[in-house]
mmCIF file of C-alpha atoms in Angstrom:
data_model
loop_
_atom_site.group_PDB
_atom_site.id
_atom_site.type_symbol
_atom_site.label_atom_id
_atom_site.label_comp_id
_atom_site.label_asym_id
_atom_site.label_seq_id
_atom_site.Cartn_x
_atom_site.Cartn_y
_atom_site.Cartn_z
ATOM 1 C CA UNK B 1 40.184 19.388 13.423
ATOM 2 C CA UNK B 2 41.838 19.376 9.671
ATOM 3 C CA UNK B 3 41.957 22.159 7.991
ATOM 4 C CA UNK B 4 39.149 21.680 5.698
ATOM 5 C CA UNK B 5 37.035 20.998 8.613
ATOM 6 C CA UNK B 6 37.975 23.407 10.677
ATOM 7 C CA UNK B 7 36.798 25.535 7.337
ATOM 8 C CA UNK B 8 33.252 24.060 7.012
ATOM 9 C CA UNK B 9 32.704 24.480 10.556
ATOM 10 C CA UNK B 10 33.427 28.245 10.078
ATOM 11 C CA UNK B 11 31.235 28.502 6.754
ATOM 12 C CA UNK B 12 28.505 26.890 9.024
ATOM 13 C CA UNK B 13 28.400 29.587 11.509
ATOM 14 C CA UNK B 14 28.671 32.385 8.613
ATOM 15 C CA UNK B 15 25.847 31.037 6.762
ATOM 16 C CA UNK B 16 23.741 30.534 10.329
ATOM 17 C CA UNK B 17 24.719 34.164 11.024
ATOM 18 C CA UNK B 18 23.709 35.654 7.674
ATOM 19 C CA UNK B 19 20.300 33.444 8.190
ATOM 20 C CA UNK B 20 19.601 36.641 10.401
ATOM 21 C CA UNK B 21 19.350 38.898 7.390
ATOM 22 C CA UNK B 22 17.704 36.480 5.140
ATOM 23 C CA UNK B 23 14.582 36.426 7.740
ATOM 24 C CA UNK B 24 14.873 40.136 7.851
ATOM 25 C CA UNK B 25 14.381 40.148 4.311
ATOM 26 C CA UNK B 26 12.066 37.559 4.117
ATOM 27 C CA UNK B 27 10.033 39.300 6.393
ATOM 28 C CA UNK B 28 9.757 42.496 3.902
ATOM 29 C CA UNK B 29 7.501 39.882 1.663
ATOM 30 C CA UNK B 30 5.799 37.664 4.232
ATOM 31 C CA UNK B 31 4.137 38.119 7.299
ATOM 32 C CA UNK B 32 6.783 36.300 10.215
ATOM 33 C CA UNK B 33 3.790 33.453 10.622
ATOM 34 C CA UNK B 34 3.166 32.311 7.235
ATOM 35 C CA UNK B 35 7.200 33.114 6.565
ATOM 36 C CA UNK B 36 7.942 30.452 9.386
ATOM 37 C CA UNK B 37 5.596 28.327 7.577
ATOM 38 C CA UNK B 38 6.622 27.726 4.203
ATOM 39 C CA UNK B 39 10.682 27.441 5.583
ATOM 40 C CA UNK B 40 9.375 24.278 7.212
ATOM 41 C CA UNK B 41 7.041 22.826 5.021
ATOM 42 C CA UNK B 42 9.731 23.606 2.465
ATOM 43 C CA UNK B 43 12.594 21.919 4.970
ATOM 44 C CA UNK B 44 9.979 19.114 5.363
ATOM 45 C CA UNK B 45 9.320 18.100 1.705
ATOM 46 C CA UNK B 46 10.714 16.191 0.263
ATOM 47 C CA UNK B 47 13.187 15.203 2.756
ATOM 48 C CA UNK B 48 10.027 13.276 5.175
ATOM 49 C CA UNK B 49 10.139 10.960 2.047
ATOM 50 C CA UNK B 50 13.843 10.053 2.279
ATOM 51 C CA UNK B 51 14.746 9.674 6.167
ATOM 52 C CA UNK B 52 11.912 6.421 6.684
ATOM 53 C CA UNK B 53 9.366 5.927 9.590
ATOM 54 C CA UNK B 54 9.802 7.736 12.557
ATOM 55 C CA UNK B 55 12.664 6.330 15.023
ATOM 56 C CA UNK B 56 11.226 8.205 18.260
ATOM 57 C CA UNK B 57 8.465 8.027 19.932
ATOM 58 C CA UNK B 58 5.975 10.565 18.444
ATOM 59 C CA UNK B 59 5.477 12.041 21.741
ATOM 60 C CA UNK B 60 8.790 13.623 21.785
ATOM 61 C CA UNK B 61 8.072 14.327 17.896
ATOM 62 C CA UNK B 62 5.390 16.243 18.171
ATOM 63 C CA UNK B 63 6.629 18.049 21.884
ATOM 64 C CA UNK B 64 10.022 19.297 20.164
ATOM 65 C CA UNK B 65 7.772 20.607 17.037
ATOM 66 C CA UNK B 66 5.566 22.897 19.038
ATOM 67 C CA UNK B 67 8.308 23.918 21.608
ATOM 68 C CA UNK B 68 10.998 24.802 18.335
ATOM 69 C CA UNK B 69 8.861 25.543 15.484
ATOM 70 C CA UNK B 70 6.034 26.470 16.789
ATOM 71 C CA UNK B 71 6.703 28.888 19.949
ATOM 72 C CA UNK B 72 10.714 29.728 19.526
ATOM 73 C CA UNK B 73 10.489 30.164 15.514
ATOM 74 C CA UNK B 74 6.789 32.039 15.869
ATOM 75 C CA UNK B 75 8.435 33.916 18.479
ATOM 76 C CA UNK B 76 11.554 35.399 17.088
ATOM 77 C CA UNK B 77 10.263 35.355 13.569
ATOM 78 C CA UNK B 78 7.118 38.037 15.028
ATOM 79 C CA UNK B 79 9.947 39.965 17.446
ATOM 80 C CA UNK B 80 11.943 40.339 14.208
ATOM 81 C CA UNK B 81 9.162 42.061 12.032
ATOM 82 C CA UNK B 82 8.050 43.631 15.431
ATOM 83 C CA UNK B 83 11.245 46.473 14.833
ATOM 84 C CA UNK B 84 14.632 43.902 16.687
ATOM 85 C CA UNK B 85 17.184 44.220 14.410
ATOM 86 C CA UNK B 86 18.772 41.175 12.543
ATOM 87 C CA UNK B 87 22.410 41.462 14.090
ATOM 88 C CA UNK B 88 20.708 42.194 17.867
ATOM 89 C CA UNK B 89 18.592 38.765 17.513
ATOM 90 C CA UNK B 90 21.282 36.954 16.602
ATOM 91 C CA UNK B 91 23.029 37.815 19.693
ATOM 92 C CA UNK B 92 20.042 37.702 21.818
ATOM 93 C CA UNK B 93 19.396 34.560 20.876
ATOM 94 C CA UNK B 94 22.446 33.155 22.014
ATOM 95 C CA UNK B 95 21.030 33.466 25.965
ATOM 96 C CA UNK B 96 19.182 30.546 25.390
ATOM 97 C CA UNK B 97 22.555 28.687 26.597
ATOM 98 C CA UNK B 98 21.047 30.135 30.294
ATOM 99 C CA UNK B 99 17.795 28.821 29.877
ATOM 100 C CA UNK B 100 18.540 25.422 28.465
ATOM 101 C CA UNK B 101 21.407 25.212 31.935
ATOM 102 C CA UNK B 102 18.848 25.961 33.786
ATOM 103 C CA UNK B 103 15.782 23.502 32.924
ATOM 104 C CA UNK B 104 17.907 21.258 32.974
ATOM 105 C CA UNK B 105 19.006 21.471 36.501
ATOM 106 C CA UNK B 106 15.056 21.812 37.282
ATOM 107 C CA UNK B 107 14.277 18.855 35.002
ATOM 108 C CA UNK B 108 16.910 16.105 34.387
ATOM 109 C CA UNK B 109 18.606 17.486 37.627
ATOM 110 C CA UNK B 110 22.072 18.163 36.107
ATOM 111 C CA UNK B 111 23.947 20.282 39.103
ATOM 112 C CA UNK B 112 25.372 23.164 37.186
ATOM 113 C CA UNK B 113 29.442 24.167 38.448
ATOM 114 C CA UNK B 114 30.189 27.184 39.674
ATOM 115 C CA UNK B 115 32.286 27.615 36.417
ATOM 116 C CA UNK B 116 29.040 27.328 34.017
ATOM 117 C CA UNK B 117 27.275 29.202 37.432
ATOM 118 C CA UNK B 118 29.498 32.305 36.363
ATOM 119 C CA UNK B 119 29.410 31.844 32.723
ATOM 120 C CA UNK B 120 25.187 32.627 32.906
ATOM 121 C CA UNK B 121 25.651 35.832 35.596
ATOM 122 C CA UNK B 122 28.168 36.990 32.692
ATOM 123 C CA UNK B 123 25.774 35.988 29.821
ATOM 124 C CA UNK B 124 22.683 37.821 31.637
ATOM 125 C CA UNK B 125 24.901 41.033 32.175
ATOM 126 C CA UNK B 126 25.585 41.094 28.487
ATOM 127 C CA UNK B 127 21.329 40.530 27.968
ATOM 128 C CA UNK B 128 21.237 43.191 30.368
ATOM 129 C CA UNK B 129 23.643 45.573 28.292
ATOM 130 C CA UNK B 130 21.506 44.755 25.832
ATOM 131 C CA UNK B 131 18.221 44.823 26.960
ATOM 132 C CA UNK B 132 19.794 48.824 27.623
ATOM 133 C CA UNK B 133 21.202 49.091 24.131
ATOM 134 C CA UNK B 134 18.239 47.650 22.828
ATOM 135 C CA UNK B 135 15.818 49.961 24.584
ATOM 136 C CA UNK B 136 17.273 53.296 23.318
ATOM 137 C CA UNK B 137 17.330 52.114 19.234
ATOM 138 C CA UNK B 138 14.691 49.678 19.217
ATOM 139 C CA UNK B 139 10.998 47.812 20.317
ATOM 140 C CA UNK B 140 11.107 46.552 23.671
ATOM 141 C CA UNK B 141 8.251 44.678 22.508
ATOM 142 C CA UNK B 142 10.779 42.810 19.972
ATOM 143 C CA UNK B 143 13.269 42.286 22.746
ATOM 144 C CA UNK B 144 11.124 40.530 24.882
ATOM 145 C CA UNK B 145 9.900 38.282 22.029
ATOM 146 C CA UNK B 146 13.091 37.365 20.781
ATOM 147 C CA UNK B 147 14.276 36.656 25.012
ATOM 148 C CA UNK B 148 10.820 34.374 24.901
ATOM 149 C CA UNK B 149 11.876 32.792 21.876
ATOM 150 C CA UNK B 150 15.510 32.041 23.310
ATOM 151 C CA UNK B 151 13.729 30.425 26.361
ATOM 152 C CA UNK B 152 11.563 28.581 24.157
ATOM 153 C CA UNK B 153 14.914 27.227 22.407
ATOM 154 C CA UNK B 154 15.843 26.018 25.819
ATOM 155 C CA UNK B 155 12.568 24.059 26.058
ATOM 156 C CA UNK B 156 12.925 21.971 23.242
ATOM 157 C CA UNK B 157 16.860 20.933 23.645
ATOM 158 C CA UNK B 158 16.205 19.983 26.920
ATOM 159 C CA UNK B 159 13.053 17.877 25.602
ATOM 160 C CA UNK B 160 15.166 15.956 22.898
ATOM 161 C CA UNK B 161 17.469 14.913 25.955
ATOM 162 C CA UNK B 162 15.042 13.558 27.135
ATOM 163 C CA UNK B 163 14.095 11.807 23.818
ATOM 164 C CA UNK B 164 17.394 11.171 22.968
ATOM 165 C CA UNK B 165 17.188 10.600 19.302
ATOM 166 C CA UNK B 166 18.988 7.606 17.864
ATOM 167 C CA UNK B 167 18.561 9.127 14.588
ATOM 168 C CA UNK B 168 19.481 12.533 14.533
ATOM 169 C CA UNK B 169 18.696 13.409 10.944
ATOM 170 C CA UNK B 170 15.371 11.084 10.940
ATOM 171 C CA UNK B 171 13.976 13.207 13.740
ATOM 172 C CA UNK B 172 14.949 16.898 13.040
ATOM 173 C CA UNK B 173 12.815 15.904 9.603
ATOM 174 C CA UNK B 174 10.017 14.228 11.684
ATOM 175 C CA UNK B 175 10.148 17.927 13.354
ATOM 176 C CA UNK B 176 9.873 20.305 11.112
ATOM 177 C CA UNK B 177 6.334 18.360 10.050
ATOM 178 C CA UNK B 178 5.096 19.258 12.848
ATOM 179 C CA UNK B 179 4.957 23.245 12.636
ATOM 180 C CA UNK B 180 3.376 23.570 9.551
ATOM 181 C CA UNK B 181 -0.370 23.081 10.101
ATOM 182 C CA UNK B 182 0.319 25.253 13.635
ATOM 183 C CA UNK B 183 1.624 27.980 11.798
ATOM 184 C CA UNK B 184 -0.575 28.616 8.547
ATOM 185 C CA UNK B 185 -3.725 27.955 11.340
ATOM 186 C CA UNK B 186 -2.255 31.167 13.529
ATOM 187 C CA UNK B 187 -1.342 32.835 10.468
ATOM 188 C CA UNK B 188 -4.455 33.456 9.315
ATOM 189 C CA UNK B 189 -6.274 33.443 12.386
ATOM 190 C CA UNK B 190 -3.747 36.659 13.629
ATOM 191 C CA UNK B 191 -2.997 37.629 10.433
ATOM 192 C CA UNK B 192 -5.215 36.855 8.311
ATOM 193 C CA UNK B 193 -6.146 34.904 5.134
ATOM 194 C CA UNK B 194 -6.232 38.644 2.698
ATOM 195 C CA UNK B 195 -2.551 39.413 4.038
ATOM 196 C CA UNK B 196 -1.817 35.818 3.696
ATOM 197 C CA UNK B 197 -2.940 35.692 -0.107
ATOM 198 C CA UNK B 198 -1.398 38.544 -0.725
ATOM 199 C CA UNK B 199 1.759 38.072 0.095
ATOM 200 C CA UNK B 200 2.141 34.206 -1.457
ATOM 201 C CA UNK B 201 0.564 36.032 -5.207
ATOM 202 C CA UNK B 202 3.590 38.491 -5.249
ATOM 203 C CA UNK B 203 6.036 36.207 -5.065
ATOM 204 C CA UNK B 204 9.427 36.900 -7.271
ATOM 205 C CA UNK B 205 12.568 35.662 -7.130
ATOM 206 C CA UNK B 206 14.040 37.295 -4.148
ATOM 207 C CA UNK B 207 11.022 35.798 -1.588
ATOM 208 C CA UNK B 208 11.804 32.163 -3.208
ATOM 209 C CA UNK B 209 15.231 33.094 -2.574
ATOM 210 C CA UNK B 210 14.591 33.314 0.892
ATOM 211 C CA UNK B 211 12.480 30.681 1.500
ATOM 212 C CA UNK B 212 15.147 28.265 -0.638
ATOM 213 C CA UNK B 213 17.484 29.438 1.569
ATOM 214 C CA UNK B 214 16.291 29.146 5.407
ATOM 215 C CA UNK B 215 15.036 25.388 4.486
ATOM 216 C CA UNK B 216 17.465 24.318 2.184
ATOM 217 C CA UNK B 217 21.336 26.334 2.843
ATOM 218 C CA UNK B 218 20.866 26.903 7.101
ATOM 219 C CA UNK B 219 18.597 24.016 7.567
ATOM 220 C CA UNK B 220 19.450 21.412 5.596
ATOM 221 C CA UNK B 221 23.395 22.344 5.009
ATOM 222 C CA UNK B 222 23.598 23.521 8.345
ATOM 223 C CA UNK B 223 22.255 20.734 9.827
ATOM 224 C CA UNK B 224 24.087 17.904 7.426
ATOM 225 C CA UNK B 225 27.778 19.886 8.049
ATOM 226 C CA UNK B 226 27.585 20.204 11.912
ATOM 227 C CA UNK B 227 25.772 16.520 12.121
ATOM 228 C CA UNK B 228 29.000 15.488 10.459
ATOM 229 C CA UNK B 229 31.595 17.440 12.622
ATOM 230 C CA UNK B 230 30.100 16.326 15.413
ATOM 231 C CA UNK B 231 29.941 12.632 14.210
ATOM 232 C CA UNK B 232 33.789 12.945 13.621
ATOM 233 C CA UNK B 233 35.300 15.773 16.509
ATOM 234 C CA UNK B 234 34.070 15.831 20.557
ATOM 235 C CA UNK B 235 31.530 18.290 20.412
ATOM 236 C CA UNK B 236 33.828 20.400 22.899
ATOM 237 C CA UNK B 237 35.793 21.065 19.703
ATOM 238 C CA UNK B 238 32.486 21.388 17.350
ATOM 239 C CA UNK B 239 30.869 23.678 19.903
ATOM 240 C CA UNK B 240 33.224 27.092 20.135
ATOM 241 C CA UNK B 241 32.911 27.214 16.163
ATOM 242 C CA UNK B 242 28.750 28.300 17.024
ATOM 243 C CA UNK B 243 29.921 31.053 18.769
ATOM 244 C CA UNK B 244 30.644 32.972 15.858
ATOM 245 C CA UNK B 245 27.307 33.218 14.712
ATOM 246 C CA UNK B 246 26.239 36.065 16.292
ATOM 247 C CA UNK B 247 29.382 38.433 15.108
ATOM 248 C CA UNK B 248 28.911 37.060 11.607
ATOM 249 C CA UNK B 249 25.138 38.107 12.407
ATOM 250 C CA UNK B 250 25.920 41.418 13.107
ATOM 251 C CA UNK B 251 28.843 42.192 10.553
ATOM 252 C CA UNK B 252 26.466 40.514 7.894
ATOM 253 C CA UNK B 253 23.663 42.789 9.115
ATOM 254 C CA UNK B 254 25.801 46.135 9.220
ATOM 255 C CA UNK B 255 26.881 45.391 5.639
ATOM 256 C CA UNK B 256 24.046 44.241 3.783
ATOM 257 C CA UNK B 257 20.807 46.456 6.203
ATOM 258 C CA UNK B 258 22.891 49.053 7.474
ATOM 259 C CA UNK B 259 22.211 48.288 11.267
ATOM 260 C CA UNK B 260 24.914 50.490 13.527
ATOM 261 C CA UNK B 261 26.339 48.695 15.747
ATOM 262 C CA UNK B 262 27.236 51.046 19.297
ATOM 263 C CA UNK B 263 29.633 50.136 22.053
ATOM 264 C CA UNK B 264 26.704 49.642 23.993
ATOM 265 C CA UNK B 265 25.990 46.138 21.583
ATOM 266 C CA UNK B 266 30.390 45.431 21.496
ATOM 267 C CA UNK B 267 30.141 45.575 24.810
ATOM 268 C CA UNK B 268 26.899 43.324 25.094
ATOM 269 C CA UNK B 269 28.602 41.007 22.297
ATOM 270 C CA UNK B 270 31.776 40.562 24.291
ATOM 271 C CA UNK B 271 29.858 39.337 27.530
ATOM 272 C CA UNK B 272 27.209 37.181 26.228
ATOM 273 C CA UNK B 273 29.308 35.064 24.126
ATOM 274 C CA UNK B 274 32.013 35.277 27.246
ATOM 275 C CA UNK B 275 29.476 34.148 29.005
ATOM 276 C CA UNK B 276 27.626 31.213 26.807
ATOM 277 C CA UNK B 277 30.955 29.833 25.607
ATOM 278 C CA UNK B 278 31.707 28.908 29.726
ATOM 279 C CA UNK B 279 27.786 27.944 30.335
ATOM 280 C CA UNK B 280 28.710 25.578 27.240
ATOM 281 C CA UNK B 281 32.044 23.957 27.446
ATOM 282 C CA UNK B 282 32.190 23.946 30.858
ATOM 283 C CA UNK B 283 32.871 20.587 32.502
ATOM 284 C CA UNK B 284 29.933 18.756 34.282
ATOM 285 C CA UNK B 285 30.078 18.177 38.071
ATOM 286 C CA UNK B 286 31.328 14.340 38.280
ATOM 287 C CA UNK B 287 28.456 12.065 38.694
ATOM 288 C CA UNK B 288 25.751 14.192 37.153
ATOM 289 C CA UNK B 289 25.691 12.735 33.692
ATOM 290 C CA UNK B 290 26.463 9.605 31.681
ATOM 291 C CA UNK B 291 28.298 8.576 28.391
ATOM 292 C CA UNK B 292 24.447 8.506 27.352
ATOM 293 C CA UNK B 293 24.101 11.731 28.322
ATOM 294 C CA UNK B 294 26.613 12.819 25.978
ATOM 295 C CA UNK B 295 25.321 11.246 22.767
ATOM 296 C CA UNK B 296 22.447 12.874 23.595
ATOM 297 C CA UNK B 297 24.173 16.051 23.720
ATOM 298 C CA UNK B 298 24.840 15.917 19.795
ATOM 299 C CA UNK B 299 21.255 15.297 19.222
ATOM 300 C CA UNK B 300 20.101 18.041 21.041
ATOM 301 C CA UNK B 301 22.409 20.406 18.746
ATOM 302 C CA UNK B 302 20.721 18.540 15.990
ATOM 303 C CA UNK B 303 16.992 20.415 17.633
ATOM 304 C CA UNK B 304 19.012 23.435 17.619
ATOM 305 C CA UNK B 305 20.802 23.794 13.890
ATOM 306 C CA UNK B 306 17.196 22.826 12.888
ATOM 307 C CA UNK B 307 16.854 26.327 13.620
ATOM 308 C CA UNK B 308 19.654 27.433 11.365
ATOM 309 C CA UNK B 309 20.943 28.979 14.288
ATOM 310 C CA UNK B 310 23.938 28.680 16.608
ATOM 311 C CA UNK B 311 23.663 25.578 18.850
ATOM 312 C CA UNK B 312 26.262 26.719 21.419
ATOM 313 C CA UNK B 313 25.072 24.875 24.464
ATOM 314 C CA UNK B 314 23.291 22.511 22.257
ATOM 315 C CA UNK B 315 26.924 20.755 20.756
ATOM 316 C CA UNK B 316 28.490 20.668 23.920
ATOM 317 C CA UNK B 317 28.838 18.558 26.591
ATOM 318 C CA UNK B 318 26.258 17.655 28.242
ATOM 319 C CA UNK B 319 24.523 20.027 28.707
ATOM 320 C CA UNK B 320 22.572 21.406 24.756
#
């Protein structure tokens, strides 16, 4: 990759890593489901008026929107609101690559090779270590919700592979429209209209900056830059940069939020990032997928990037 594109890839990883710190700050202004709804609303508007009509069947747009927008982000934001640290969240969410690989083997009949199986085992060992660390420094409920969010992300990756959208940007903008009303409805039901109205009435410049960052910087810029790189270079050249996301997430959380990084958490990071790298970048067994599926891997990255989170498995061919 050219130096300027290498720098861009590192910048995107930094943007996505810092995104977890911004979410943590945003949860001090908004209830988690309301924050997630506002994030998708601002990300979808006004972009939806400029990308044209949907180029993918609505069943796939709705399915990915529910799995990625409602389930994954609803669980992630709620887990962080329940006390899951921002840095640890950026790390644990990487286990989505294991869920994606398992679901792809069950639904898409993609047989993981021995390197990929070993990578999944290493990543799961990292999750086990992170669970031990989280059990001593944070609530079990928050940890469980973030792991569940990673599982929902895996579901959305496989759904995106099935959809194989011809235009990733068009697809993701329309996907962002789906979670808005369900998340607002869930927020009213579970968080209460009084709490939501109080948050909106108390909106200040810092709350507005949070929404702008998670919607425009993390989503619009992050997705646009990552998709630009995927169009110019093989996914195997771009995907490794997403492994920097938890590094930036943990370090920025330590610097900005004062989160401590224990020895166990460093061990978990090494195991999880190494396992994700093996799972994401290992070649598939011959004959399991075609070039058409490899192209779908790039669009799978688009689904992951809509979150402003690391698409390590999504960007790597052939499993998103």
